[in-house]
């Protein structure tokens, strides 16, 4: 295999082809996701000087190492290694040692010292991030979830989350023990034991920030941004896009910007979470890292900021991430850009003239949806 040495001392393949992996933990990605990820992969291929080969075919001989864009975080296994995914330079996304590491459950500690947890659980990680996440617990049985939730409700409302919920779905605000019992008993105990649930204090007047980093070949970009909400075709409030400020380089370059205090807090918290994950789960590697940080008022009237979850896979902000990498690649003097993604549901959507369209059409799961990105370059050396 043709290889080259990376800066970390690992060996990365010289890729000639980029392909997508649309499978997810719960089946295949939705149609709008597959189309969006294909467009991201096409643009990644152009950045790397590779051909785009569409969906990966394990029975086809590509004649060269393949660079992958999976729709989900991958779990380390022999199949992944046989495909040639061995380090962050082999994919746009990430690989985790166990499935739970890719979910919300790693963010919080267990309710008690004897609480059950999945194989590979790291109590050290919880202690390292405790000061940069919101107060809460992860539970892997009904009794622990009920006990932890009842204790938390003494301090105000809480938010109950399924481990794998995305885009604001799979979570509920709980105001009483009665509501907590009703919700927990609507879930299958075996699902809680397998996947876990998160119980976290609920904030009001919430702003959700994103902090992240992407690496494609020699290109590295790091960013902070704010998420927007929208209504889907069922009237539910869901993710509607992100507005990012992206710098060329790493977290140090991002922190060197003149950040507002709340933003600086979010970036610092994300850095702590990122470093803890990489040290506590040594088999974890990722070329795309994104951390959601919630800032708002808790039930006791106190302002709080904390990391909610991580994403080591292509995500809703990836169109903006790629637009920034393309801009940096095209202009060596460019140091900072503003980039945004937009997701709108329904028919009445007008595309701006400078929009980079990722998907527009009828999706079999969510109905009519439009997804696009925009870019504004604004700081040169």
XYZ file of C-alpha atoms in Angstrom:
381
model
C 0.000 0.000 0.000
C 1.267 3.449 -0.880
C 1.673 5.435 2.360
C 3.049 8.652 3.804
C 4.002 9.677 7.331
C 1.743 12.025 9.258
C 2.720 14.653 11.784
C 1.629 12.415 14.679
C 3.934 9.618 13.632
C 1.100 7.437 12.270
C 0.949 6.263 8.694
C -1.814 7.400 6.342
C -2.623 6.106 2.900
C -2.343 8.251 -0.227
C -5.940 8.062 -1.372
C -7.154 8.142 -4.968
C -10.869 7.577 -4.349
C -13.504 8.940 -1.947
C -16.611 6.853 -1.176
C -19.569 7.122 1.181
C -20.799 4.612 3.755
C -24.532 5.361 4.187
C -25.259 2.688 6.798
C -26.082 3.848 10.323
C -26.502 2.090 13.665
C -30.263 1.964 13.097
C -30.366 1.082 9.397
C -29.545 3.198 6.394
C -29.457 7.001 6.441
C -32.508 8.921 5.204
C -32.620 9.935 1.546
C -31.892 13.614 2.217
C -28.925 12.601 4.385
C -27.535 10.258 1.713
C -27.761 13.022 -0.913
C -26.220 15.605 1.411
C -23.390 13.308 2.428
C -22.701 12.441 -1.208
C -22.310 16.150 -2.011
C -20.009 16.626 0.995
C -17.969 13.629 -0.179
C -17.797 15.008 -3.720
C -16.373 18.257 -2.384
C -13.959 16.453 -0.069
C -12.722 14.473 -3.082
C -12.047 17.723 -4.943
C -10.089 19.086 -1.959
C -7.992 15.927 -1.837
C -7.543 15.703 -5.597
C -9.365 12.361 -5.680
C -12.174 10.820 -7.691
C -15.612 10.463 -6.113
C -16.831 6.873 -6.403
C -20.303 7.100 -4.828
C -21.334 4.475 -2.283
C -18.598 2.046 -1.263
C -18.833 -1.411 -2.815
C -16.907 -3.953 -0.750
C -16.800 -6.348 -3.718
C -15.240 -3.828 -6.107
C -11.472 -3.519 -6.467
C -10.692 0.204 -6.436
C -7.007 -0.206 -7.200
C -6.017 2.293 -4.514
C -6.775 3.072 -0.853
C -10.262 4.517 -0.321
C -10.999 7.602 1.759
C -14.391 7.196 3.445
C -17.234 9.496 4.385
C -19.484 7.468 6.724
C -22.973 8.641 7.673
C -22.365 7.487 11.246
C -19.522 7.268 13.731
C -17.781 3.953 13.104
C -17.067 1.337 15.758
C -13.590 -0.148 15.783
C -13.679 -3.702 14.447
C -11.862 -6.000 12.048
C -14.180 -5.006 9.175
C -13.251 -1.330 9.584
C -9.535 -2.082 9.708
C -9.791 -4.418 6.681
C -11.367 -1.549 4.712
C -8.201 0.454 5.375
C -9.526 2.808 8.071
C -6.696 3.032 10.579
C -6.325 6.719 11.463
C -7.992 10.117 11.131
C -6.534 10.601 7.658
C -8.591 7.720 6.242
C -12.059 9.206 6.729
C -14.195 12.287 7.248
C -15.632 11.385 10.636
C -14.445 9.243 13.499
C -13.948 5.759 14.937
C -14.788 4.851 18.543
C -13.809 1.735 20.534
C -17.378 0.925 21.677
C -20.802 2.037 20.457
C -21.732 3.994 23.612
C -18.726 6.311 23.138
C -20.489 7.877 20.144
C -23.634 8.704 22.167
C -24.693 11.318 24.727
C -24.116 8.918 27.625
C -20.363 9.511 27.914
C -21.009 13.155 28.876
C -22.155 12.349 32.427
C -21.120 10.195 35.355
C -23.155 7.250 36.629
C -25.667 7.800 39.467
C -23.687 5.678 41.920
C -20.512 3.607 42.390
C -22.390 0.323 41.848
C -24.433 1.514 38.864
C -24.230 -0.750 35.802
C -22.403 0.486 32.719
C -21.399 -0.934 29.326
C -18.086 -2.657 28.781
C -15.326 -0.119 28.255
C -16.962 2.582 30.389
C -14.470 5.207 31.604
C -15.219 6.705 35.039
C -12.106 8.848 34.586
C -13.666 10.644 31.613
C -16.689 11.692 33.685
C -14.470 13.133 36.392
C -12.356 15.031 33.840
C -15.341 16.724 32.172
C -17.569 17.209 35.222
C -16.777 20.933 35.437
C -17.452 21.616 31.730
C -20.802 19.803 31.325
C -24.223 20.509 32.829
C -25.167 18.682 36.048
C -26.630 15.317 35.167
C -26.285 11.551 35.047
C -26.207 8.689 32.576
C -28.181 5.621 33.622
C -28.310 2.102 32.237
C -31.278 0.680 34.093
C -34.753 1.840 35.052
C -34.053 2.027 38.793
C -30.966 4.239 38.387
C -32.763 6.524 35.951
C -35.748 6.943 38.262
C -33.601 7.512 41.366
C -31.271 10.025 39.674
C -34.196 11.866 38.095
C -36.106 12.158 41.377
C -33.046 13.665 43.069
C -32.532 16.156 40.239
C -36.172 17.267 40.242
C -35.635 18.636 43.757
C -33.518 21.369 42.094
C -35.860 22.134 39.191
C -36.933 20.712 35.852
C -34.765 18.201 34.038
C -34.341 17.005 30.495
C -34.551 13.281 29.757
C -32.732 12.192 26.607
C -32.445 9.020 24.638
C -28.808 8.180 24.057
C -28.990 8.349 20.266
C -31.496 11.172 19.683
C -30.425 13.755 17.081
C -31.590 17.161 15.926
C -33.543 17.892 19.109
C -35.649 14.712 18.864
C -35.772 11.939 21.461
C -35.778 14.233 24.498
C -38.365 15.610 26.899
C -38.608 18.276 29.597
C -39.702 16.676 32.887
C -41.311 18.742 35.679
C -42.412 16.123 38.188
C -41.697 12.612 39.406
C -45.060 11.569 37.945
C -43.984 12.774 34.473
C -40.639 11.029 34.932
C -42.312 7.728 35.801
C -44.655 7.968 32.831
C -41.773 8.596 30.419
C -39.505 5.891 31.810
C -42.263 3.295 31.775
C -43.011 4.128 28.148
C -39.491 2.920 27.301
C -38.377 -0.667 27.015
C -36.146 -1.640 29.990
C -33.889 -3.631 27.661
C -33.356 -0.512 25.519
C -32.297 1.490 28.587
C -29.964 -1.332 29.659
C -28.430 -1.513 26.176
C -28.242 2.165 25.201
C -28.706 4.149 28.406
C -30.533 7.427 29.008
C -29.293 10.865 30.014
C -30.867 12.976 32.758
C -29.648 16.564 32.738
C -30.784 19.866 34.259
C -33.049 21.828 31.953
C -32.093 25.371 30.986
C -34.337 28.248 29.934
C -33.406 31.118 27.611
C -31.058 28.669 25.927
C -28.466 29.447 23.294
C -26.815 26.375 21.733
C -23.274 26.915 20.475
C -21.143 24.586 18.384
C -17.376 24.280 18.588
C -15.541 21.988 16.219
C -12.642 21.089 14.007
C -12.266 19.414 10.608
C -9.175 17.977 8.930
C -8.996 16.992 5.266
C -5.511 16.212 4.001
C -3.250 19.136 4.955
C -6.212 21.425 5.605
C -7.302 22.107 9.192
C -10.134 24.444 10.182
C -11.592 25.139 13.629
C -14.742 27.051 14.472
C -17.390 28.261 16.840
C -20.969 29.001 15.915
C -24.573 29.187 16.955
C -27.355 26.808 15.997
C -30.772 27.823 14.692
C -34.054 26.003 15.227
C -36.891 25.498 12.778
C -40.192 23.614 12.565
C -40.290 20.347 10.655
C -43.255 19.155 8.620
C -44.895 17.765 11.779
C -44.558 21.085 13.597
C -41.765 19.863 15.880
C -38.901 22.208 16.771
C -35.712 20.745 15.283
C -32.257 21.722 14.077
C -32.432 24.367 11.345
C -28.793 25.134 10.582
C -25.637 26.726 11.981
C -23.775 30.027 11.611
C -20.038 29.478 12.006
C -16.928 31.603 12.379
C -14.106 29.434 11.030
C -10.352 29.958 11.357
C -7.490 28.358 9.472
C -5.660 26.161 11.977
C -6.432 24.609 15.337
C -8.018 25.459 18.666
C -5.158 27.803 19.577
C -5.884 29.934 16.494
C -9.571 29.997 17.414
C -8.854 31.090 20.988
C -6.564 33.828 19.623
C -9.600 35.598 18.129
C -11.245 38.417 20.090
C -14.004 36.173 21.426
C -16.902 37.340 23.571
C -16.682 35.945 27.138
C -19.573 33.478 26.681
C -18.072 32.199 23.427
C -14.614 31.881 24.992
C -16.171 29.841 27.805
C -17.812 27.514 25.263
C -14.603 27.060 23.273
C -12.574 26.340 26.425
C -15.160 23.802 27.609
C -15.133 22.062 24.229
C -11.329 21.901 24.295
C -11.392 20.251 27.729
C -14.010 17.733 26.587
C -12.094 16.979 23.367
C -8.790 16.431 25.178
C -10.428 14.214 27.806
C -12.093 12.024 25.167
C -8.867 11.553 23.244
C -6.942 10.606 26.401
C -9.578 8.388 28.063
C -10.486 6.449 24.909
C -7.081 5.842 23.268
C -8.564 3.910 20.322
C -10.727 6.907 19.400
C -9.677 8.998 16.408
C -11.550 11.596 14.378
C -10.990 14.050 11.547
C -14.334 15.746 12.229
C -15.121 16.751 15.814
C -18.114 18.822 16.861
C -19.258 19.713 20.371
C -22.636 21.266 21.272
C -22.612 23.643 24.246
C -25.805 24.887 25.914
C -25.861 28.228 27.728
C -28.860 29.418 29.703
C -30.566 29.751 33.077
C -31.106 26.766 35.376
C -34.035 26.149 37.737
C -32.342 28.107 40.526
C -31.811 31.181 38.347
C -28.104 30.550 37.775
C -26.457 31.051 34.376
C -24.760 27.889 33.204
C -22.718 26.704 30.272
C -21.887 23.096 29.507
C -21.073 20.634 26.732
C -24.129 18.576 25.821
C -22.669 16.035 23.452
C -20.064 15.263 20.838
C -20.268 14.325 17.172
C -17.465 12.486 15.402
C -19.276 12.107 12.076
C -20.528 14.239 9.203
C -23.198 16.564 10.600
C -25.607 19.390 9.985
C -22.818 21.972 9.949
C -20.575 20.024 7.560
C -21.675 21.994 4.501
C -20.325 25.134 6.189
C -17.167 23.318 7.311
C -16.404 22.221 3.749
C -17.165 25.697 2.363
C -14.563 27.104 4.761
C -11.958 24.494 3.769
C -12.597 25.254 0.093
C -12.116 28.974 0.718
C -8.852 28.432 2.599
C -7.632 26.115 -0.154
C -8.436 28.692 -2.840
C -6.893 31.701 -1.032
C -3.709 31.186 1.005
C -4.042 34.665 2.574
C -7.491 33.985 3.964
C -7.475 33.312 7.706
C -11.117 33.564 8.833
C -14.479 33.047 7.161
C -18.130 33.037 8.124
C -20.044 30.040 6.827
C -23.619 28.878 7.402
C -25.890 25.936 6.747
C -29.678 26.129 6.422
C -32.409 23.497 6.704
C -35.989 24.428 5.816
C -39.086 22.259 5.629
C -42.050 22.685 3.290
C -42.508 24.054 -0.217
C -42.053 27.814 0.131
C -38.241 28.058 0.181
C -36.383 30.671 -1.846
C -32.711 29.907 -2.504
C -30.265 32.837 -2.256
C -28.172 33.438 -5.376
C -24.976 32.353 -3.594
C -26.447 29.197 -2.028
C -24.615 25.883 -2.405
C -27.492 23.430 -2.625
C -27.100 20.087 -0.879
C -30.648 18.770 -1.112
C -34.077 19.956 -2.179
C -36.966 17.572 -2.598
C -39.321 15.098 -0.994
C -37.736 12.822 1.574
C -39.417 9.539 2.455
C -39.030 10.156 6.198
C -39.264 13.905 6.814
C -41.190 15.170 3.790
C -40.223 18.231 1.768
C -36.862 19.647 2.875
C -34.242 22.054 1.507
C -30.616 22.100 2.699
C -27.929 24.519 1.559
C -24.774 26.371 2.634
C -23.463 29.926 2.213
C -20.023 31.462 2.680
C -18.698 34.907 3.575
C -14.925 35.392 3.565
C -13.954 38.292 5.775
C -10.410 38.270 7.156
C -7.102 38.090 5.298
C -3.578 38.316 6.639
